[in-house]
Coordinates of C-alpha atoms in Angstrom, one line a residue:
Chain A
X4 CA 10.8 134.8 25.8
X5 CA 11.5 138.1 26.8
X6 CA 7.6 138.1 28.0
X7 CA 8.3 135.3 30.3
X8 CA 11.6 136.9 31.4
X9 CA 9.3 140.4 32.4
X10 CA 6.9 138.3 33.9
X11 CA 8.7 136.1 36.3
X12 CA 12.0 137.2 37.2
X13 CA 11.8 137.4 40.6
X14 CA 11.0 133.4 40.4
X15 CA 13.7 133.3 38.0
X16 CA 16.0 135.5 39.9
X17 CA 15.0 133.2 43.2
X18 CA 15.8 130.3 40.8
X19 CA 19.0 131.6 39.9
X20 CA 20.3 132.1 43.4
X21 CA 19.7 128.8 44.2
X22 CA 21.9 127.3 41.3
X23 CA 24.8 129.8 42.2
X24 CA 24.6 128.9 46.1
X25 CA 24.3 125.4 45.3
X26 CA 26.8 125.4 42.8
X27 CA 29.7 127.9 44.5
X28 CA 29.8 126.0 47.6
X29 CA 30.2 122.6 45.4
X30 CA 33.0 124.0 43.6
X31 CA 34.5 125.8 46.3
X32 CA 34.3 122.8 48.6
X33 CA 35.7 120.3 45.7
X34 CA 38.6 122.5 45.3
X35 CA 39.9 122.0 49.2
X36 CA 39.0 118.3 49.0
X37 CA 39.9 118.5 45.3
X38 CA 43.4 119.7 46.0
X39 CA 44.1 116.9 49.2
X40 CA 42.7 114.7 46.5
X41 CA 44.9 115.3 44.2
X42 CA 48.1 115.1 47.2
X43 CA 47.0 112.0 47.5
X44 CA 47.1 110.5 44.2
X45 CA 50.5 112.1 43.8
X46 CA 52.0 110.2 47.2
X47 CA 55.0 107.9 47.3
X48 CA 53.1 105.5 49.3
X49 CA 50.1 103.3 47.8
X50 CA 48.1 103.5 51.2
X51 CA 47.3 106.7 50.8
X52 CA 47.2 106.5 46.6
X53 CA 45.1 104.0 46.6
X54 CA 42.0 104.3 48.0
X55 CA 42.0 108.4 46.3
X56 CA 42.3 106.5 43.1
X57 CA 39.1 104.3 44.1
X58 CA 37.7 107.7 45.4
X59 CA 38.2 109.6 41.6
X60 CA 37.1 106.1 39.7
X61 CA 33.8 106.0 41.5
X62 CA 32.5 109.3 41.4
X63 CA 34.3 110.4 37.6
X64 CA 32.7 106.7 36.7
X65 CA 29.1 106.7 37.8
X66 CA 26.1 109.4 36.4
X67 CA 26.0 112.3 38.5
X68 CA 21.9 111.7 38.6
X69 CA 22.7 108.3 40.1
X70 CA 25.1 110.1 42.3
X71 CA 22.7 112.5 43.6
X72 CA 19.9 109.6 43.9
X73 CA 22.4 107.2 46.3
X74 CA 23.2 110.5 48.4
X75 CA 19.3 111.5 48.8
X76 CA 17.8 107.7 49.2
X77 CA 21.3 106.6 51.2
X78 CA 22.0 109.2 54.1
X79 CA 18.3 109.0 56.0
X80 CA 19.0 105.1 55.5
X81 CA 22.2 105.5 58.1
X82 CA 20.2 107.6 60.4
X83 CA 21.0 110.9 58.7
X84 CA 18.4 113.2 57.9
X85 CA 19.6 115.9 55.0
X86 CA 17.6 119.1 53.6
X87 CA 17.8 118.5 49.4
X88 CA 19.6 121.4 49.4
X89 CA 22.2 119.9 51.5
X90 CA 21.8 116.9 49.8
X91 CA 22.7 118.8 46.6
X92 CA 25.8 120.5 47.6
X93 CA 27.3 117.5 48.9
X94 CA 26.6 115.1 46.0
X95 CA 28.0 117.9 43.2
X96 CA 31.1 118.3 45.9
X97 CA 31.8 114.9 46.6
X98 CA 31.4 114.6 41.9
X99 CA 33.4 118.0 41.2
X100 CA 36.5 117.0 43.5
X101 CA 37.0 113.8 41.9
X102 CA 37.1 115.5 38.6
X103 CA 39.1 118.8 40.0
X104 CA 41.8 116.3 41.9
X105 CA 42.3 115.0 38.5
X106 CA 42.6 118.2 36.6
X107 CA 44.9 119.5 40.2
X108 CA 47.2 115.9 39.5
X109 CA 47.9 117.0 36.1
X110 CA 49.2 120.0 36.8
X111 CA 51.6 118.7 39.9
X112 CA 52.4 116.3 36.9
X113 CA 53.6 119.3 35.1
X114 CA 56.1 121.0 38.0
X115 CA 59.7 119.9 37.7
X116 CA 60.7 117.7 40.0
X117 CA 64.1 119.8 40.3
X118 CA 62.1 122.8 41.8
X119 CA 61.0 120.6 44.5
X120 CA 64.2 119.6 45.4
X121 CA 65.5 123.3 45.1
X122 CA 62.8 123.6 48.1
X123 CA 63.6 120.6 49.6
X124 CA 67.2 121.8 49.8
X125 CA 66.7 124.8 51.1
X126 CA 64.9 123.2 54.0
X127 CA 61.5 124.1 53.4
X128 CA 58.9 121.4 54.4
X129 CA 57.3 119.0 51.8
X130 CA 53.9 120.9 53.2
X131 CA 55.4 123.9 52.3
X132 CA 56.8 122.9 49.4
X133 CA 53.0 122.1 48.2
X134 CA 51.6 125.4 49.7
X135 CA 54.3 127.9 48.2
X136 CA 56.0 126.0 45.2
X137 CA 53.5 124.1 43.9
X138 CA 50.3 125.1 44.0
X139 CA 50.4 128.6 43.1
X140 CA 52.0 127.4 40.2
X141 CA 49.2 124.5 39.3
X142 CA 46.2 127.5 40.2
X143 CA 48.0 129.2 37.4
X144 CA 48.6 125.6 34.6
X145 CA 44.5 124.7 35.0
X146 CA 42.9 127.9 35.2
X147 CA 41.4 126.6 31.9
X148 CA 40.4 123.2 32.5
X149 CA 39.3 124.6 36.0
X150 CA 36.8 127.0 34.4
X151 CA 35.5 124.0 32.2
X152 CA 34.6 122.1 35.3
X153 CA 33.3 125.2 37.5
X154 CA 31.2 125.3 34.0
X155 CA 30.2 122.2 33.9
X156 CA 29.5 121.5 37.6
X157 CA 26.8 125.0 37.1
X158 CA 25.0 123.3 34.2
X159 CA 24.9 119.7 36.0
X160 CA 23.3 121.6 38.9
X161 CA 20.5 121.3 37.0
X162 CA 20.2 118.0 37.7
X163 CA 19.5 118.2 41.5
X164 CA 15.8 119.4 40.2
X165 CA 15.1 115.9 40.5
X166 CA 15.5 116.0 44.6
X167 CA 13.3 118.8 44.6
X168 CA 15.6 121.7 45.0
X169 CA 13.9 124.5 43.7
X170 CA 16.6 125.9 41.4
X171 CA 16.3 127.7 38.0
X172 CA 15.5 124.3 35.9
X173 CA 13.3 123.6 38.5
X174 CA 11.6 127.2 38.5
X175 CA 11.9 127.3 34.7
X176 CA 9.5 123.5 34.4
X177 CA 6.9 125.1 37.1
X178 CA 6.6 128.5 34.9
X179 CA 6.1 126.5 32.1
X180 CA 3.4 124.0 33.3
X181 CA 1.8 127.2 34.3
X182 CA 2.0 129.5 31.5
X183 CA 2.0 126.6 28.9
X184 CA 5.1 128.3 27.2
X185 CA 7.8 125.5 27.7
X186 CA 9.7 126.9 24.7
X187 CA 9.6 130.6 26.0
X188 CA 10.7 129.3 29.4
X189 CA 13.6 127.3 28.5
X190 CA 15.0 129.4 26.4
X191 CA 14.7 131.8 29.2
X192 CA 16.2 129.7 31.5
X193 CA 19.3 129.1 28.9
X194 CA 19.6 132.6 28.4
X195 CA 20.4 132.9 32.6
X196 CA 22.9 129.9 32.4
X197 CA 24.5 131.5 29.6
X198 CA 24.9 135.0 30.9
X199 CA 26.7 133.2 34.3
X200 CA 29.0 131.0 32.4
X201 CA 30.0 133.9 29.8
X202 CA 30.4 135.8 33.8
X203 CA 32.7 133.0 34.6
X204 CA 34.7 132.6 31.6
X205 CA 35.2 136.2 31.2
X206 CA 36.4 136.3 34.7
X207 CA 38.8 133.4 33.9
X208 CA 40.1 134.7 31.0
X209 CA 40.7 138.1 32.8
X210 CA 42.4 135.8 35.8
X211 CA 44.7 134.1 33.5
X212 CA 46.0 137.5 31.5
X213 CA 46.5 138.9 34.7
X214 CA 48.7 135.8 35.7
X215 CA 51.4 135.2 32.6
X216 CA 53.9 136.6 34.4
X217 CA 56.4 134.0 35.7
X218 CA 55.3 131.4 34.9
X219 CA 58.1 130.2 32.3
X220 CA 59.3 126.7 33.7
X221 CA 63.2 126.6 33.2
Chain B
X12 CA 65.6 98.2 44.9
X13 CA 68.1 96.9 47.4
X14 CA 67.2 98.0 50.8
X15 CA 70.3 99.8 52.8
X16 CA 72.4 97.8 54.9
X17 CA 73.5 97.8 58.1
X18 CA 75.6 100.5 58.9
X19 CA 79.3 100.1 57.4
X20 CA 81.2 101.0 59.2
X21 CA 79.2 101.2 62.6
X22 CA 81.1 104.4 64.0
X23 CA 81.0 107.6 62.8
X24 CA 83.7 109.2 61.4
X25 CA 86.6 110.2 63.2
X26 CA 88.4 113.1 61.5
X27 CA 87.0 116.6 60.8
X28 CA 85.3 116.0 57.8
X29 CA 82.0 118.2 56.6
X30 CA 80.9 115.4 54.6
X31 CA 82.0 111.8 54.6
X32 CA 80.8 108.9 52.8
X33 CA 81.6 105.0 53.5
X34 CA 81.5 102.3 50.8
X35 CA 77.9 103.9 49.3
X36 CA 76.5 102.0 46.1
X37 CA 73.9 102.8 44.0
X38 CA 71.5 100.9 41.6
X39 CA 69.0 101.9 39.4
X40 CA 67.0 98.7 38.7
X41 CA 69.2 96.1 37.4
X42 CA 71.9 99.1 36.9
X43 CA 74.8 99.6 39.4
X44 CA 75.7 103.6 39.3
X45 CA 77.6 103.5 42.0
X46 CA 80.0 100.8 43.9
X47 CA 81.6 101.3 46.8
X48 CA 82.9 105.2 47.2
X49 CA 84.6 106.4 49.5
X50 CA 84.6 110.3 50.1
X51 CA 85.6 112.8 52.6
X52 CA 85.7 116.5 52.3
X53 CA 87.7 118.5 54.7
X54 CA 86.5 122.4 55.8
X55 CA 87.3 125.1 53.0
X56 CA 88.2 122.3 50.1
X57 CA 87.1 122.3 47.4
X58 CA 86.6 119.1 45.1
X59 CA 85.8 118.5 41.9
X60 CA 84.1 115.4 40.6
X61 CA 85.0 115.1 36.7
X62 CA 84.4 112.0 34.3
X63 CA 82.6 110.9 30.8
X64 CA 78.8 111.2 31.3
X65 CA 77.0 108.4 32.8
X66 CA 80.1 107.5 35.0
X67 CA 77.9 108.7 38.0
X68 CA 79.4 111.5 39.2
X69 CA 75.8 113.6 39.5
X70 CA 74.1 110.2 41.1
X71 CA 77.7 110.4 44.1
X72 CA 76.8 114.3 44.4
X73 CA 72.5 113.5 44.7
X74 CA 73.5 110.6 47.0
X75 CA 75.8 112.4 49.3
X76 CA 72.9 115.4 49.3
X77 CA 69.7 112.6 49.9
X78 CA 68.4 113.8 46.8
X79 CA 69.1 109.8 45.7
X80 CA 68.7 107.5 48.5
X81 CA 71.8 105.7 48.4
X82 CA 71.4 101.7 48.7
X83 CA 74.5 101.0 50.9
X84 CA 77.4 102.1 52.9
X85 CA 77.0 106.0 54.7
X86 CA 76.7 109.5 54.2
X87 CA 77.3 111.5 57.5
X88 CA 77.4 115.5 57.5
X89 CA 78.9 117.1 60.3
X90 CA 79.1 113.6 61.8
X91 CA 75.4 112.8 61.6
X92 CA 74.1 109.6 59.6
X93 CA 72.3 111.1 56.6
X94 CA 68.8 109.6 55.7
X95 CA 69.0 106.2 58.0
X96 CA 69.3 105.2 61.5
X97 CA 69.4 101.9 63.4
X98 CA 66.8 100.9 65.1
X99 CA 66.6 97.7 66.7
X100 CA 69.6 96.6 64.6
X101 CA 68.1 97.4 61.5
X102 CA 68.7 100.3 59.1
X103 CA 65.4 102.4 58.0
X104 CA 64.9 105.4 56.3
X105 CA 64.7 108.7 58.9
X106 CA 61.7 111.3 58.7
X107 CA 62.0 114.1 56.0
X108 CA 62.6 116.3 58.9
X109 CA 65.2 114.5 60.1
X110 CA 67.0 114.4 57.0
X111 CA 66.7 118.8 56.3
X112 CA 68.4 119.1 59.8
X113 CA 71.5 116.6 58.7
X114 CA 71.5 118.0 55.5
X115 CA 70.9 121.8 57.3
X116 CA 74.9 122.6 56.4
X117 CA 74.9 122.0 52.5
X118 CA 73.7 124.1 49.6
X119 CA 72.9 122.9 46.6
X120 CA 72.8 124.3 42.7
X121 CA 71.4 122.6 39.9
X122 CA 72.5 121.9 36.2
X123 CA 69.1 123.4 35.3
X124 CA 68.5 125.9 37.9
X125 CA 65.6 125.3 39.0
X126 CA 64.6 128.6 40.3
X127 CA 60.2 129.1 41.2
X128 CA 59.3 130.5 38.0
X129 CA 55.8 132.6 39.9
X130 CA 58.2 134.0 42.2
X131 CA 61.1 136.9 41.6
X132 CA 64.8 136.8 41.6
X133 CA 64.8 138.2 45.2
X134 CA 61.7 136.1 46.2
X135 CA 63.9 132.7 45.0
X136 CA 65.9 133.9 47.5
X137 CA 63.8 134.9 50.3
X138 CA 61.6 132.4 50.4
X139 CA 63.3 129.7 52.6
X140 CA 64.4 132.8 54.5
X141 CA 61.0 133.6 56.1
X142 CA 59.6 129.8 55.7
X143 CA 62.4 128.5 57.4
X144 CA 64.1 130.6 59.3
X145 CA 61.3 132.6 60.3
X146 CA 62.4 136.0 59.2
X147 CA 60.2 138.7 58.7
X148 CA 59.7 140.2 54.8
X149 CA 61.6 142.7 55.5
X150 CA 64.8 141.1 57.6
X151 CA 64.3 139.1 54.5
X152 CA 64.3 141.3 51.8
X153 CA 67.7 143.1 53.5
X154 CA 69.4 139.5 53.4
X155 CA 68.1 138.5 50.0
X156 CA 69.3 141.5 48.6
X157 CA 72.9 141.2 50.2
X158 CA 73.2 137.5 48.4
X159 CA 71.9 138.8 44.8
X160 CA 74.7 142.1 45.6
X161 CA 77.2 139.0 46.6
X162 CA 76.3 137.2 43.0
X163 CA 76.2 140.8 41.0
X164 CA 72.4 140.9 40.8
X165 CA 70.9 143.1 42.9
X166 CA 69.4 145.5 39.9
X167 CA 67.6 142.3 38.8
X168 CA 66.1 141.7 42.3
X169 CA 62.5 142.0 40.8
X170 CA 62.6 140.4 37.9
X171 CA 60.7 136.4 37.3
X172 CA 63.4 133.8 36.1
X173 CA 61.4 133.8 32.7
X174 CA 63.4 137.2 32.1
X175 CA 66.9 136.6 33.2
X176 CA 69.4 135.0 31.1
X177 CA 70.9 131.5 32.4
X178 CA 73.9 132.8 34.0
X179 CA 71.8 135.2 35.8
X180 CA 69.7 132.1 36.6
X181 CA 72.0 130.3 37.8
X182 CA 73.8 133.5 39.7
X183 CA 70.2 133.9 41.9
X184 CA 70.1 129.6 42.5
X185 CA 73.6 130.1 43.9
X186 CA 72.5 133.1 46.2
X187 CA 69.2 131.1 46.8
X188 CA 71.6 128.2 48.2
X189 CA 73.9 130.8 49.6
X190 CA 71.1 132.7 51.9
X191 CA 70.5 129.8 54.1
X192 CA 73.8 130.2 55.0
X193 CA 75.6 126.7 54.6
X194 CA 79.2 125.2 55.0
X195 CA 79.2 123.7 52.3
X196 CA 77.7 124.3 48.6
X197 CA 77.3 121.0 45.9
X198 CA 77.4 121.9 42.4
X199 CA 76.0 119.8 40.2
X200 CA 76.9 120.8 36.8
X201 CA 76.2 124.2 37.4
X202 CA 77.7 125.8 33.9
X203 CA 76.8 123.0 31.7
X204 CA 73.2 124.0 30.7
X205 CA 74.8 127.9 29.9
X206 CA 75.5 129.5 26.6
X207 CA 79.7 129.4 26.5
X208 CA 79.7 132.9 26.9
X209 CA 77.6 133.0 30.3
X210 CA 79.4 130.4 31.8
X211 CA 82.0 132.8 33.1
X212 CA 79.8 135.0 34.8
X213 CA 78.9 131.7 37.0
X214 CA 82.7 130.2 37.3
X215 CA 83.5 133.5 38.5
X216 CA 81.4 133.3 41.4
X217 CA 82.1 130.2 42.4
X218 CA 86.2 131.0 42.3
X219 CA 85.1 134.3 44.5
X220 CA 83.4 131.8 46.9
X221 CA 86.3 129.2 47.2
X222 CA 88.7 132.1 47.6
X223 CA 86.3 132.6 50.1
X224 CA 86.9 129.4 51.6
X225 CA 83.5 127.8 51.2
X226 CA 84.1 124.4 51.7
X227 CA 82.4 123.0 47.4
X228 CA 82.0 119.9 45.7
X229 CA 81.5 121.0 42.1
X230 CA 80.7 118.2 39.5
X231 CA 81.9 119.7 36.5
X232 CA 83.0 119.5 32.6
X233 CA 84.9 122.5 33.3
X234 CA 88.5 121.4 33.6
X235 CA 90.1 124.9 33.7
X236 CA 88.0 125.7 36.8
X237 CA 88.8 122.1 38.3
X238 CA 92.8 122.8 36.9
X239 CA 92.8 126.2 38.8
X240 CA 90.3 125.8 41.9
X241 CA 90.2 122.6 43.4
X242 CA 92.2 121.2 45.8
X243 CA 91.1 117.8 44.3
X244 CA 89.7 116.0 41.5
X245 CA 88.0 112.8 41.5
X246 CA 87.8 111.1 38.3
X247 CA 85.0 109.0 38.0
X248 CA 84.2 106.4 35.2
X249 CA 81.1 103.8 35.5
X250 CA 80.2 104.3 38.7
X251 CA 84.0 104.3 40.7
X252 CA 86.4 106.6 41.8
X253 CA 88.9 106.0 39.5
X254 CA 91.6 108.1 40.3
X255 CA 91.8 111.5 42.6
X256 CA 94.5 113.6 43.5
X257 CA 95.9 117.2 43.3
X258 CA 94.7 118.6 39.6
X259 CA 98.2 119.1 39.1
X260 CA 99.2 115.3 39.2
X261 CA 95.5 114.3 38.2
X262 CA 95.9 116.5 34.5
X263 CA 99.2 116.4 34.4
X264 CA 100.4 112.7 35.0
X265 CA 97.3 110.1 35.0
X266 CA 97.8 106.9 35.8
X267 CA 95.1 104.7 34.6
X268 CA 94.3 104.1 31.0
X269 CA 91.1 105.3 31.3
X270 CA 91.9 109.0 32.2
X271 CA 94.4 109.4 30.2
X272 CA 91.7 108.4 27.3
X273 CA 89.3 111.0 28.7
X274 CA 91.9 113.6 29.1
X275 CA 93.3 113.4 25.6
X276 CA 89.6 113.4 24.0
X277 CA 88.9 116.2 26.0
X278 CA 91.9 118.3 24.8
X279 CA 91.4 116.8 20.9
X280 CA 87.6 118.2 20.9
X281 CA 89.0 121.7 22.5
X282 CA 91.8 122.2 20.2
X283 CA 89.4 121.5 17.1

């Protein structure tokens, strides 16, 4: 393992990059639709609830593979043409902020409904009510089920191999035809997944120490 | 629910109330909280809604603040139509914004405080400061720190809710209320939530503020404070103004059956 590690890296290290850029920009992405997601399945009024609930069923209810297949086969059918990178980032955003709106939902679930009419009291806007009430406060609830689905959404990025995005898993299977070594390889290859995640849920853990402070409902 | 009907009575009010209500009724589901009341609250009184629990007094209070839409009858602040208007004939429900500039002159503090636990005692009270009123952080932070000197808490001005006791709490969500600057201040239940011995830190403001002469409606279990600060009590008992009067009269001679009932339980349980 270590062999194949000393041998390739820079195809690894290419690999790598890939599944970071492809994955960041999902999960960053899928936290701003994410969090309007999640506004809208919280709304007073079913026009708006509704079709966000259609929105999370779909794409929590359907394999992300078959996901990223419809997004690659569907868009050049409507005339629009899309690099499988592209095609990549938008399936695992369009997937991640289905499951983030959810995770976002709970935690609005979780705010008192007497702080919001504290806010609303003092005249501050529903809007601002959501930017400066709530949501600093929710960032802070689902930091861990947040870090589960960053997590998750970097693993399933393996996945988008299957489009021909040139990403680790994708690196790791041509370094193994080639070298015949598919055991050395993958393990490799999980060894780099690991390290990132243990990066992320390190950083998350640091994140959420750092943020005990007020946070006490009363 | 049972939409709000036309406007009853058409005209606004007349005298120079603050808040004025008309014939307002209330249900939850098939439960009628509130029937027909009437209310008007004059500049600088101070009122104070007593009665058993569940007799509605908290669901008047939310109604006359919007915090419950009320079904029928009218709430108008300073002479303005709170949470309706009539158009083409018909009553519908104003815009949020609408409703914060009717309800602009009241302040309100919670049983259960209610302060923004990721933010500090002086940030509770900033924050509507510089959101809504534009000022800058440190215009702010000057006028913040005035209200939490006003409620005796200006040495706690950096501490999260999480660390101050409930009368503390409760001291910050009255200067919270008290920095946006309003004419008049509901209470609902603002000691009832406290330890007995931090309730007086809390009563204590509020008398200050009445002597004062912020205009308060204060639903309370505190009939000492009621006794020796309001101008009136209502007494309330499934959902209707049963009686209201001077405290004086009100305590001392009841006329319905029902107060008397409520008064002598309450002086049995605080004699034991």
């Amino acid at each position: 393992m270590l062999e194949i590690l000393l041998n390739h890296y820079p195809v690894l290290l290419e690999g790598l990059a890939t599944t970071l850029v492809v994955s960041l920009s999902a999960i960053a992405l899928g936290l701003v639709l994410g969090v309007l997601l999640a506004f809208g399945l919280t709304s007073r009024h079913g026009l708006v609830r509704w079709p966000c609930g259609l929105y999370r069923s779909f794409w929590r209810g359907t394999p992300i593979l078959l996901q990223l297949l419809l997004v690659y086969y569907l868009l050049p059918e409507v005339g629009i043409e899309i690099a499988p990178i592209s095609a990549a980032i938008l399936t695992l955003t369009l997937n991640t902020a289905a499951f983030q709106s959810e995770i976002f939902r709970s935690g609005i679930s979780h705010i008192p409904a007497g702080q919001i009419e504290a806010a609303r009291m003092a005249g501050i806007s529903s809007w601002q009510t959501r930017r400066r009430i709530i949501m600093p406060q929710v960032f802070r609830l689902t930091l861990p089920p947040l870090t589960n689905e960053i997590i998750t959404i970097l693993k399933n990025s393996s996945l988008i191999s299957v489009i021909a995005v040139t990403e680790l898993m994708r690196v790791s299977e041509q370094i193994a035809s080639r070298t015949f070594q598919p055991l050395e390889t993958y393990l490799a290859a999980a060894l780099l997944y690991l390290a990132v995640n243990l990066v992320l849920a390190l950083l998350s853990a640091h994140l959420e120490r750092r943020m005990t402070g007020g946070l006490a409902t009363d | 629910m049972p939409m709000a009907d036309t406007l009853s009575p058409s005209s606004p009010p007349r005298q120079k109330s603050i808040v004025e209500a008309h014939g307002i009724s209330k249900q939850f589901g098939d439960l009628e909280v509130l029937t027909d009341i009437d209310f008007s609250l004059a500049p600088s009184e101070v009122v104070c809604v007593i009665g058993p629990s569940g007799s509605g007094k908290s669901t008047l209070l939310r109604c006359l603040a919007f915090l419950e839409p009320y079904d029928h009858g009218s709430v108008y602040i300073d002479g303005q139509l709170l949470g309706y208007e009539d158009r083409n004939g018909k009553r519908v429900r104003t815009s949020e914004k609408r409703v914060d500039d009717v309800r602009a002159p009241v302040g309100m503090v919670f049983q259960h405080f209610h302060l923004w636990p990721h933010r500090t005692a002086l940030e509770n009270v900033t924050e509507a400061l510089r959101l809504v009123n534009g000022l800058s952080r440190q215009e702010a932070d000057t006028e913040g720190m005035a209200m939490l000197e006003q409620v005796g808490l200006s040495d706690r001005a950096g501490h999260f809710p999480e660390s101050l006791s409930g009368g503390q709490k409760q001291r910050v969500a009255i200067a919270r209320a008290l920095a946006m600057k309003p004419r008049v201040m509901f209470f609902d239940e603002p000691t009832s939530a406290l330890d007995p011995e931090l309730v007086g830190e809390v009563l204590d403001v509020m008398k200050k503020l009445a002597a004062d002469g912020m205009t308060m409606v204060i639903v309370t279990h505190e009939m000492g404070f009621a006794a020796n600060v309001a101008n009136r009590v209502i007494f309330m008992d499934q959902g209707r103004v049963v009686e209201s009067g001077p405290p004086a009269t009100l305590f001392r001679q009841p006329k319905s059956e029902r107060l008397q009932q409520f008064l002598n339980t309450w002086r049995e349980r605080n004699i034991d």
